[in-house]
Amino acid sequence: MDLFAQDTPTKVMLAPGAYWLSGFALPCMPVLWPCLADHLSGHPARQMMTPMGYPMSVRTSSMGSWGWVGCAAGYGYHAFDPANQQPWPAIPTVILQLANTAAREAGHPDFVPNSCLINVYAPGSKMGLHQDKDELDFTQPIVSVSLGLPATFLFGGPRRTDKPVKIPLVHGDVVVWGGASRRFYHGVAPVKPRQHPLTGPQRINLTLRKAR
Ligand code: MD3
Ligand code: FE
């Protein structure tokens, strides 16, 4: 199958439990985008630190009961934004409903996320191969929403040495990562400098999680 030749909304199983819902977020974009832009204006995405003390190339912000924070002490979920000691803003209904309906399409009818991590990729930003393991319950899926500039998503396997498959994620794509795929290594290749009509020179990725 030619993964680069998709033009209509489809559901593709990428691996056991991983479902790519192309264009799934497009219908809610007129409501979603103003909510997200408003959130980011008050809670700008910031560069978190790796445990090794280097700044990540991606900038992040959060919504929901638990926000993901990276610092010298390590990675994890925090109830308060370290920038202002305030709770993170609630996840907007449009985003909760998008995540819930996407998860239902992938066989998770009761998904209620309590964390929305917002990753902002400027041109050249990337994310190295990693596993997501800061959450408590790995039977809960992660729902990701791609916005703005396209990116090549690198989808590996259960071992770091498994050769990643390249997946071209574009504006409006949603992927549900459940089942075995929940523990698979993954990353994002450097984002190419372009302009997107909605987001300008950036890619934004939302990941909806049940953190605790
Ligand atoms: C596969 N973010 O925030 S989203 C992350 O595009 C992260 O910003 C990437 O990896 C991004 O941790 C990728 C897709 C994704 C998210 C979580 C996963 C894929 C996943 C968890 C397990 C397997
Ligand atoms: Fe991840």
Short mmCIF file of C-alpha atoms and ligand atoms in Angstrom, two decimals:
data_model
loop_
_atom_site.label_atom_id
_atom_site.label_comp_id
_atom_site.label_asym_id
_atom_site.label_seq_id
_atom_site.Cartn_x
_atom_site.Cartn_y
_atom_site.Cartn_z
CA MET A 1 0.00 0.00 0.00
CA ASP A 2 1.24 3.49 -0.86
CA LEU A 3 0.98 5.40 2.41
CA PHE A 4 1.68 8.69 0.60
CA ALA A 5 -1.30 8.42 -1.77
CA GLN A 6 -4.23 8.97 0.55
CA ASP A 7 -6.79 11.64 -0.26
CA THR A 8 -10.08 10.49 1.32
CA PRO A 9 -10.85 9.93 5.01
CA THR A 10 -9.98 6.36 5.94
CA LYS A 11 -9.25 4.13 8.89
CA VAL A 12 -5.99 2.22 8.51
CA MET A 13 -4.66 -0.23 11.09
CA LEU A 14 -0.93 0.47 11.39
CA ALA A 15 -0.19 -2.23 13.98
CA PRO A 16 -2.27 -4.19 16.46
CA GLY A 17 -4.29 -1.52 18.28
CA ALA A 18 -2.98 1.46 16.27
CA TYR A 19 -5.58 3.12 14.01
CA TRP A 20 -4.84 6.00 11.67
CA LEU A 21 -8.01 8.06 11.09
CA SER A 22 -6.98 10.38 8.27
CA GLY A 23 -8.78 13.72 8.25
CA PHE A 24 -10.87 12.76 11.29
CA ALA A 25 -10.34 16.13 13.04
CA LEU A 26 -11.15 18.32 10.00
CA PRO A 27 -14.90 18.76 10.75
CA CYS A 28 -14.23 20.18 14.23
CA MET A 29 -11.36 22.46 13.17
CA PRO A 30 -13.44 25.69 13.06
CA VAL A 31 -14.22 25.21 16.78
CA LEU A 32 -10.99 23.50 17.83
CA TRP A 33 -8.48 25.93 16.34
CA PRO A 34 -9.75 29.13 18.07
CA CYS A 35 -9.83 27.23 21.42
CA LEU A 36 -6.26 26.05 20.96
CA ALA A 37 -4.96 29.43 19.76
CA ASP A 38 -6.59 31.08 22.78
CA HIS A 39 -5.01 28.55 25.14
CA LEU A 40 -1.56 29.02 23.61
CA SER A 41 -1.77 32.81 23.85
CA GLY A 42 -2.22 32.56 27.63
CA HIS A 43 -0.08 29.44 28.19
CA PRO A 44 2.71 29.62 25.61
CA ALA A 45 4.45 26.37 24.74
CA ARG A 46 7.86 26.26 26.39
CA GLN A 47 11.01 24.21 25.88
CA MET A 48 11.21 21.49 28.53
CA MET A 49 14.52 19.97 29.58
CA THR A 50 15.63 16.39 29.11
CA PRO A 51 16.85 14.60 32.24
CA MET A 52 20.33 15.02 30.71
CA GLY A 53 19.90 18.79 30.98
CA TYR A 54 19.42 19.64 27.30
CA PRO A 55 16.44 21.67 26.05
CA MET A 56 14.01 19.65 23.87
CA SER A 57 13.62 21.02 20.33
CA VAL A 58 9.82 20.74 20.65
CA ARG A 59 7.96 23.29 22.80
CA THR A 60 5.08 22.08 24.99
CA SER A 61 2.01 23.31 26.86
CA SER A 62 -0.77 21.32 28.55
CA MET A 63 -4.46 21.28 29.35
CA GLY A 64 -6.41 19.08 31.75
CA SER A 65 -6.00 17.82 35.31
CA TRP A 66 -2.46 16.64 34.59
CA GLY A 67 0.17 18.46 32.56
CA TRP A 68 3.31 16.81 31.29
CA VAL A 69 6.51 18.49 32.50
CA GLY A 70 10.12 17.73 31.68
CA CYS A 71 12.94 19.08 33.84
CA ALA A 72 16.30 18.09 35.24
CA ALA A 73 14.51 16.00 37.91
CA GLY A 74 12.87 13.89 35.19
CA TYR A 75 9.65 13.59 33.18
CA GLY A 76 6.17 13.31 34.60
CA TYR A 77 2.65 14.63 35.12
CA HIS A 78 2.00 17.61 37.39
CA ALA A 79 -1.30 19.16 38.55
CA PHE A 80 0.20 22.67 38.44
CA ASP A 81 1.89 24.63 35.66
CA PRO A 82 5.46 25.33 36.84
CA ALA A 83 5.34 28.65 34.93
CA ASN A 84 2.63 30.14 37.19
CA GLN A 85 1.86 27.57 39.97
CA GLN A 86 -1.75 27.44 38.68
CA PRO A 87 -3.78 24.38 37.65
CA TRP A 88 -3.76 23.81 33.89
CA PRO A 89 -6.89 25.00 32.03
CA ALA A 90 -9.60 22.39 31.42
CA ILE A 91 -9.55 20.46 28.14
CA PRO A 92 -12.15 22.14 25.85
CA THR A 93 -15.25 20.04 25.15
CA VAL A 94 -14.54 19.95 21.41
CA ILE A 95 -11.18 18.26 22.08
CA LEU A 96 -12.62 15.84 24.67
CA GLN A 97 -15.35 14.82 22.23
CA LEU A 98 -12.90 14.44 19.35
CA ALA A 99 -10.69 12.16 21.45
CA ASN A 100 -13.64 10.15 22.72
CA THR A 101 -15.16 9.56 19.27
CA ALA A 102 -11.77 8.70 17.75
CA ALA A 103 -11.04 6.20 20.54
CA ARG A 104 -14.49 4.66 20.02
CA GLU A 105 -13.66 4.14 16.33
CA ALA A 106 -10.64 2.16 17.48
CA GLY A 107 -12.47 -0.03 19.98
CA HIS A 108 -12.15 2.06 23.17
CA PRO A 109 -15.74 3.20 23.86
CA ASP A 110 -15.12 4.78 27.28
CA PHE A 111 -11.98 6.87 26.78
CA VAL A 112 -12.02 9.99 29.01
CA PRO A 113 -8.64 11.72 28.88
CA ASN A 114 -7.44 13.87 31.78
CA SER A 115 -4.36 15.27 30.06
CA CYS A 116 -3.81 17.03 26.74
CA LEU A 117 -0.18 17.56 25.87
CA ILE A 118 0.40 20.18 23.16
CA ASN A 119 3.64 19.77 21.22
CA VAL A 120 4.65 22.71 19.01
CA TYR A 121 7.20 22.00 16.26
CA ALA A 122 8.97 24.93 14.62
CA PRO A 123 10.79 24.10 11.36
CA GLY A 124 13.65 21.72 12.20
CA SER A 125 12.06 20.52 15.47
CA LYS A 126 11.97 16.76 15.92
CA MET A 127 11.35 14.11 18.54
CA GLY A 128 13.74 11.20 18.97
CA LEU A 129 12.59 7.59 19.25
CA HIS A 130 11.06 6.95 22.67
CA GLN A 131 8.33 5.05 24.50
CA ASP A 132 5.52 6.77 26.43
CA LYS A 133 5.63 5.27 29.90
CA ASP A 134 4.84 8.11 32.32
CA GLU A 135 1.16 7.05 32.44
CA LEU A 136 -0.29 4.61 34.99
CA ASP A 137 -2.60 2.42 32.91
CA PHE A 138 -1.28 1.09 29.59
CA THR A 139 -4.67 -0.43 28.72
CA GLN A 140 -5.78 3.19 28.08
CA PRO A 141 -4.99 4.40 24.54
CA ILE A 142 -3.33 7.66 23.54
CA VAL A 143 -5.13 9.73 20.90
CA SER A 144 -2.96 12.04 18.79
CA VAL A 145 -4.19 14.90 16.61
CA SER A 146 -1.90 16.44 13.97
CA LEU A 147 -2.36 20.11 13.07
CA GLY A 148 -0.60 22.42 10.65
CA LEU A 149 2.56 21.48 8.77
CA PRO A 150 2.96 17.84 7.72
CA ALA A 151 5.44 15.59 9.48
CA THR A 152 7.02 12.22 8.95
CA PHE A 153 6.07 10.14 11.98
CA LEU A 154 8.48 7.32 12.79
CA PHE A 155 6.68 4.25 14.07
CA GLY A 156 8.91 1.51 15.44
CA GLY A 157 8.14 -1.60 17.42
CA PRO A 158 8.50 -2.94 20.95
CA ARG A 159 12.32 -2.76 20.77
CA ARG A 160 14.38 0.39 20.20
CA THR A 161 16.24 -1.44 17.43
CA ASP A 162 13.04 -2.22 15.46
CA LYS A 163 13.28 -0.34 12.16
CA PRO A 164 10.67 2.46 12.13
CA VAL A 165 8.03 2.75 9.40
CA LYS A 166 7.55 6.30 8.06
CA ILE A 167 4.01 7.62 8.28
CA PRO A 168 3.12 10.95 6.64
CA LEU A 169 0.82 12.70 9.12
CA VAL A 170 -0.98 15.78 7.84
CA HIS A 171 -3.31 18.46 9.19
CA GLY A 172 -6.45 16.87 10.64
CA ASP A 173 -5.13 13.32 10.98
CA VAL A 174 -5.95 11.48 14.20
CA VAL A 175 -4.21 8.31 15.37
CA VAL A 176 -5.36 6.10 18.23
CA TRP A 177 -2.51 4.19 19.87
CA GLY A 178 -3.92 1.30 21.89
CA GLY A 179 -3.32 -2.38 22.44
CA ALA A 180 0.21 -3.61 21.79
CA SER A 181 1.16 -0.43 19.90
CA ARG A 182 0.77 1.58 23.10
CA ARG A 183 4.27 0.50 24.14
CA PHE A 184 5.95 0.86 20.75
CA TYR A 185 8.87 3.20 20.10
CA HIS A 186 8.03 6.28 18.05
CA GLY A 187 9.37 9.68 17.05
CA VAL A 188 9.03 12.56 14.60
CA ALA A 189 11.53 13.48 11.83
CA PRO A 190 12.60 17.15 11.62
CA VAL A 191 9.70 19.29 10.36
CA LYS A 192 10.41 20.96 7.03
CA PRO A 193 10.08 24.75 6.80
CA ARG A 194 6.76 25.57 5.08
CA GLN A 195 3.75 27.78 5.65
CA HIS A 196 0.40 26.34 6.67
CA PRO A 197 -2.74 28.45 6.12
CA LEU A 198 -4.01 27.87 9.69
CA THR A 199 -0.91 27.43 11.87
CA GLY A 200 1.72 29.32 9.89
CA PRO A 201 5.28 27.94 10.06
CA GLN A 202 4.60 25.21 12.62
CA ARG A 203 3.24 21.76 13.31
CA ILE A 204 1.15 21.26 16.44
CA ASN A 205 0.38 17.85 17.87
CA LEU A 206 -2.16 17.14 20.60
CA THR A 207 -1.87 13.93 22.60
CA LEU A 208 -4.87 13.03 24.74
CA ARG A 209 -4.09 10.71 27.61
CA LYS A 210 -5.43 9.23 30.79
CA ALA A 211 -2.34 10.08 32.78
CA ARG A 212 -3.45 8.86 36.24
C1 MD3 B 1 2.75 5.57 19.66
N1 MD3 B 1 4.41 13.03 20.33
O1 MD3 B 1 4.22 13.52 22.95
S1 MD3 B 1 2.14 11.78 18.54
C2 MD3 B 1 4.69 12.42 22.63
O2 MD3 B 1 3.85 14.16 17.10
C3 MD3 B 1 4.85 12.11 21.20
O3 MD3 B 1 4.25 15.21 18.94
C4 MD3 B 1 4.58 12.89 18.93
O4 MD3 B 1 5.37 11.09 20.88
C5 MD3 B 1 4.19 14.17 18.27
O5 MD3 B 1 5.00 11.54 23.43
C6 MD3 B 1 3.88 11.76 18.37
C7 MD3 B 1 1.84 10.10 18.21
C8 MD3 B 1 2.03 9.13 19.33
C9 MD3 B 1 1.85 9.50 20.64
C10 MD3 B 1 1.98 8.55 21.64
C11 MD3 B 1 2.27 7.23 21.32
C12 MD3 B 1 2.34 7.84 19.02
C13 MD3 B 1 2.46 6.88 19.99
C14 MD3 B 1 2.38 6.23 22.30
C15 MD3 B 1 2.65 4.94 21.95
C16 MD3 B 1 2.84 4.60 20.63
FE FE B 2 5.50 9.76 22.58
#
